[in-house]
Tab-separated table of C-alpha atoms in Angstrom:
chain	number	residue	atom	x	y	z
A	27	MET	CA	50.527	74.669	-19.575
A	28	ALA	CA	51.290	76.637	-22.691
A	29	SER	CA	53.493	73.682	-24.103
A	30	ASN	CA	50.933	71.411	-23.260
A	31	ALA	CA	48.746	73.438	-24.794
A	32	GLU	CA	50.354	73.521	-28.077
A	33	ASN	CA	50.849	70.571	-28.578
A	34	THR	CA	47.657	69.101	-28.485
A	35	ASN	CA	44.182	69.965	-30.282
A	36	THR	CA	41.757	70.784	-27.562
A	37	GLU	CA	38.823	70.324	-29.572
A	38	LEU	CA	39.619	67.027	-30.766
A	39	HIS	CA	41.969	65.757	-28.106
A	40	ILE	CA	44.307	64.649	-30.403
A	41	PRO	CA	47.629	64.180	-29.729
A	42	SER	CA	49.945	65.814	-31.912
A	43	GLU	CA	52.022	64.074	-34.594
A	44	GLU	CA	55.392	63.907	-31.956
A	45	HIS	CA	53.498	61.125	-29.846
A	46	GLY	CA	52.977	58.745	-32.929
A	47	ALA	CA	50.818	58.710	-36.368
A	48	GLY	CA	47.825	57.731	-34.913
A	49	PHE	CA	45.590	54.559	-33.498
A	50	PRO	CA	47.705	51.780	-34.135
A	51	PRO	CA	45.375	49.259	-35.503
A	52	PHE	CA	44.325	51.497	-38.207
A	53	ASP	CA	48.168	51.839	-38.706
A	54	ALA	CA	49.036	50.235	-42.006
A	55	THR	CA	52.660	49.634	-40.937
A	56	THR	CA	51.475	47.025	-38.159
A	57	TYR	CA	48.833	45.169	-40.234
A	58	SER	CA	50.764	42.011	-40.030
A	59	SER	CA	51.734	41.583	-36.849
A	60	GLN	CA	48.198	42.511	-35.756
A	61	ILE	CA	47.389	39.395	-38.318
A	62	LEU	CA	49.718	37.330	-36.822
A	63	TRP	CA	49.291	38.185	-33.297
A	64	LEU	CA	45.144	37.609	-34.399
A	65	ALA	CA	46.005	33.909	-35.855
A	66	ILE	CA	48.261	33.200	-32.775
A	67	THR	CA	45.407	34.180	-30.189
A	68	PHE	CA	42.255	32.702	-32.477
A	69	GLY	CA	44.672	29.441	-32.408
A	70	PHE	CA	45.483	29.457	-29.216
A	71	PHE	CA	41.301	30.142	-27.856
A	72	TYR	CA	40.320	27.095	-30.308
A	73	TRP	CA	42.963	24.815	-28.960
A	74	ILE	CA	41.598	25.751	-25.523
A	75	MET	CA	37.747	25.407	-26.495
A	76	LYS	CA	38.285	22.542	-28.371
A	77	ASN	CA	40.624	20.677	-25.534
A	78	VAL	CA	39.445	22.366	-22.184
A	79	ALA	CA	36.064	24.038	-22.256
A	80	VAL	CA	34.125	21.842	-25.330
A	81	PRO	CA	35.265	18.731	-23.390
A	82	ARG	CA	33.868	20.114	-19.913
A	83	ILE	CA	30.637	21.255	-21.600
A	84	ALA	CA	30.244	18.112	-23.073
A	85	GLY	CA	30.848	15.870	-19.601
A	86	ILE	CA	28.669	18.452	-17.979
A	87	LEU	CA	25.907	17.091	-21.015
A	88	GLU	CA	26.703	13.418	-20.736
A	89	ASP	CA	25.883	13.553	-17.296
A	90	ARG	CA	22.869	15.409	-17.343
A	91	LYS	CA	21.867	12.826	-20.120
A	92	ASP	CA	22.789	10.169	-17.398
A	93	ARG	CA	21.135	11.664	-14.755
A	94	ILE	CA	17.855	12.477	-16.947
A	95	ALA	CA	18.074	8.766	-17.739
A	96	GLY	CA	18.768	7.409	-14.551
A	97	ASP	CA	15.851	9.425	-13.152
A	98	LEU	CA	13.395	8.095	-15.987
A	99	SER	CA	14.415	4.981	-15.500
A	100	GLU	CA	13.798	5.536	-11.693
A	101	ALA	CA	9.877	6.859	-12.690
A	102	ASN	CA	9.578	3.902	-14.807
A	103	ARG	CA	10.396	1.270	-12.329
A	104	LEU	CA	8.455	3.731	-9.500
A	105	LYS	CA	5.707	3.567	-12.070
A	106	GLU	CA	5.354	-0.001	-12.452
A	107	GLU	CA	6.128	-0.523	-8.838
A	108	THR	CA	2.983	1.319	-8.606
A	109	ASP	CA	0.762	-0.167	-11.251
A	110	ALA	CA	1.716	-3.223	-9.277
A	111	ALA	CA	0.879	-2.169	-5.958
A	112	ILE	CA	-2.583	-0.811	-7.404
A	113	ALA	CA	-3.363	-4.265	-9.249
A	114	ALA	CA	-2.578	-5.978	-6.077
A	115	TYR	CA	-5.206	-3.138	-3.909
A	116	GLU	CA	-7.441	-3.784	-6.583
A	117	GLN	CA	-7.171	-7.893	-6.611
A	118	ALA	CA	-6.942	-7.794	-2.550
A	119	LEU	CA	-10.583	-5.499	-2.875
A	120	ALA	CA	-11.851	-7.677	-5.525
A	121	GLU	CA	-10.734	-10.973	-2.994
A	122	ALA	CA	-12.130	-9.231	0.232
A	123	ARG	CA	-15.637	-7.838	-1.740
A	124	ASN	CA	-15.792	-11.975	-2.677
A	125	LYS	CA	-15.191	-13.108	0.703
A	126	ALA	CA	-17.454	-10.355	1.784
A	127	HIS	CA	-20.043	-11.518	-0.449
A	128	GLY	CA	-19.301	-14.994	0.708
A	129	ILE	CA	-19.753	-14.204	4.586
A	130	ALA	CA	-22.746	-12.432	3.886
A	131	HIS	CA	-24.677	-15.792	1.506
A	132	ASP	CA	-23.658	-18.117	4.236
A	133	THR	CA	-25.034	-15.501	7.126
A	134	ARG	CA	-27.892	-15.510	5.142
A	135	ALA	CA	-27.980	-18.989	4.533
A	136	LYS	CA	-27.611	-19.984	8.651
A	137	LEU	CA	-29.972	-17.318	9.581
A	138	LYS	CA	-32.770	-18.710	6.554
A	139	ALA	CA	-32.280	-22.088	7.990
A	140	ASP	CA	-32.464	-20.750	11.458
A	141	GLN	CA	-35.404	-18.724	10.273
A	142	GLU	CA	-36.562	-22.580	8.946
A	143	ALA	CA	-36.085	-24.947	12.276
A	144	ARG	CA	-38.107	-22.238	14.652
A	145	ARG	CA	-40.440	-22.265	11.793
A	146	GLU	CA	-40.791	-25.861	11.887
A	147	LYS	CA	-40.760	-26.265	15.382
A	148	ALA	CA	-43.371	-23.898	15.584
A	149	GLU	CA	-44.873	-25.810	13.321
A	150	ALA	CA	-44.285	-29.014	15.256
A	151	GLU	CA	-45.866	-27.310	18.039
A	152	LEU	CA	-48.768	-26.145	16.394
A	153	SER	CA	-49.556	-29.589	15.045
A	154	GLU	CA	-49.201	-31.178	18.801
A	155	LYS	CA	-51.799	-28.796	19.974
A	156	LEU	CA	-53.972	-28.884	17.013
A	157	LYS	CA	-54.250	-32.417	17.429
A	158	ALA	CA	-54.418	-32.168	21.705
A	159	ALA	CA	-57.752	-29.865	20.534
A	160	GLU	CA	-58.715	-32.103	17.505
A	161	ALA	CA	-58.778	-34.768	20.212
A	162	HIS	CA	-59.906	-32.927	22.983
A	163	ILE	CA	-62.954	-31.610	20.641
A	164	THR	CA	-64.049	-34.891	19.697
A	165	GLY	CA	-63.701	-35.897	23.229
A	166	ILE	CA	-66.486	-33.407	23.835
A	167	LYS	CA	-68.250	-34.180	20.567
A	168	ASN	CA	-68.564	-38.205	21.215
A	169	GLU	CA	-69.651	-37.075	24.864
A	170	ALA	CA	-72.426	-34.697	23.384
A	171	LEU	CA	-73.530	-37.272	21.305
A	172	SER	CA	-73.472	-40.074	23.583
A	173	GLN	CA	-75.607	-37.393	25.593
A	174	ILE	CA	-77.806	-36.645	22.420
A	175	GLY	CA	-79.290	-40.314	22.992
A	176	ASP	CA	-80.064	-39.752	26.526
A	177	ILE	CA	-81.843	-36.334	25.541
A	178	ALA	CA	-83.312	-37.410	22.599
A	179	GLY	CA	-84.885	-40.291	24.819
A	180	GLU	CA	-85.919	-37.760	27.609
A	181	THR	CA	-87.326	-35.448	25.262
A	182	THR	CA	-89.098	-38.195	23.299
A	183	SER	CA	-90.530	-39.860	26.021
A	184	ALA	CA	-92.290	-36.408	27.703
A	185	LEU	CA	-93.633	-35.901	24.583
A	186	VAL	CA	-95.110	-38.855	24.180
A	187	GLU	CA	-95.940	-38.794	27.381
A	188	LYS	CA	-97.878	-35.297	27.078
A	189	LEU	CA	-99.449	-36.391	23.630
A	190	ILE	CA	-100.742	-39.992	24.364
A	191	GLY	CA	-101.014	-39.612	28.058
A	192	LYS	CA	-98.684	-42.896	29.323
A	193	ALA	CA	-94.907	-42.755	29.039
A	194	PRO	CA	-93.033	-44.949	26.628
A	195	THR	CA	-90.985	-48.372	27.906
A	196	LYS	CA	-87.568	-47.875	27.459
A	197	THR	CA	-87.022	-50.443	24.585
A	198	ASP	CA	-89.934	-48.879	22.845
A	199	LEU	CA	-87.948	-45.665	23.507
A	200	THR	CA	-84.426	-47.033	22.735
A	201	LYS	CA	-85.597	-48.699	19.408
A	202	ALA	CA	-87.241	-46.040	18.079
A	203	LEU	CA	-84.507	-43.569	18.707
A	204	LYS	CA	-81.895	-46.408	17.228
A	205	THR	CA	-83.762	-46.224	14.023
A	206	ALA	CA	-84.071	-42.036	13.738
A	207	MET	CA	-80.566	-42.111	14.630
A	208	ASN	CA	-79.469	-43.860	11.525
């Protein structure tokens, strides 16, 4: 252990001179070989990047670009299909509304025609009843008017008899009534 203590500085842990001149990258005698290996390594990594990594990355980016373009075209196609479906739906809805309006109009017209037919039938029935009632009233009126002459004759005969004490003759009574009624 003592020989090891003599060869190393225990405070800084720096090896003694017999192990070398120091840290090799900082050794000026090895700069040319270090620069050569740096150039070779840089060239090798550059070649790997140029021929392997960059083409793979470019391929990945191209695949992503193609996939995005495909997704966008699919989205546009689906949007167009959706727009077409919406337009077809709106057209079908408009046609259904028009058809419903037509059905409602036809139904209203049919109901109006049915109502008009029932009204005309009721008016015809009422007209018939009115004609029958008028005929009945005319009959009653004519009967009453025909009886008015008899009633007037009887009343006049009774009045004349009370006034003069003698009943008039039927011919005189009929003449007087005809003159009075015309």
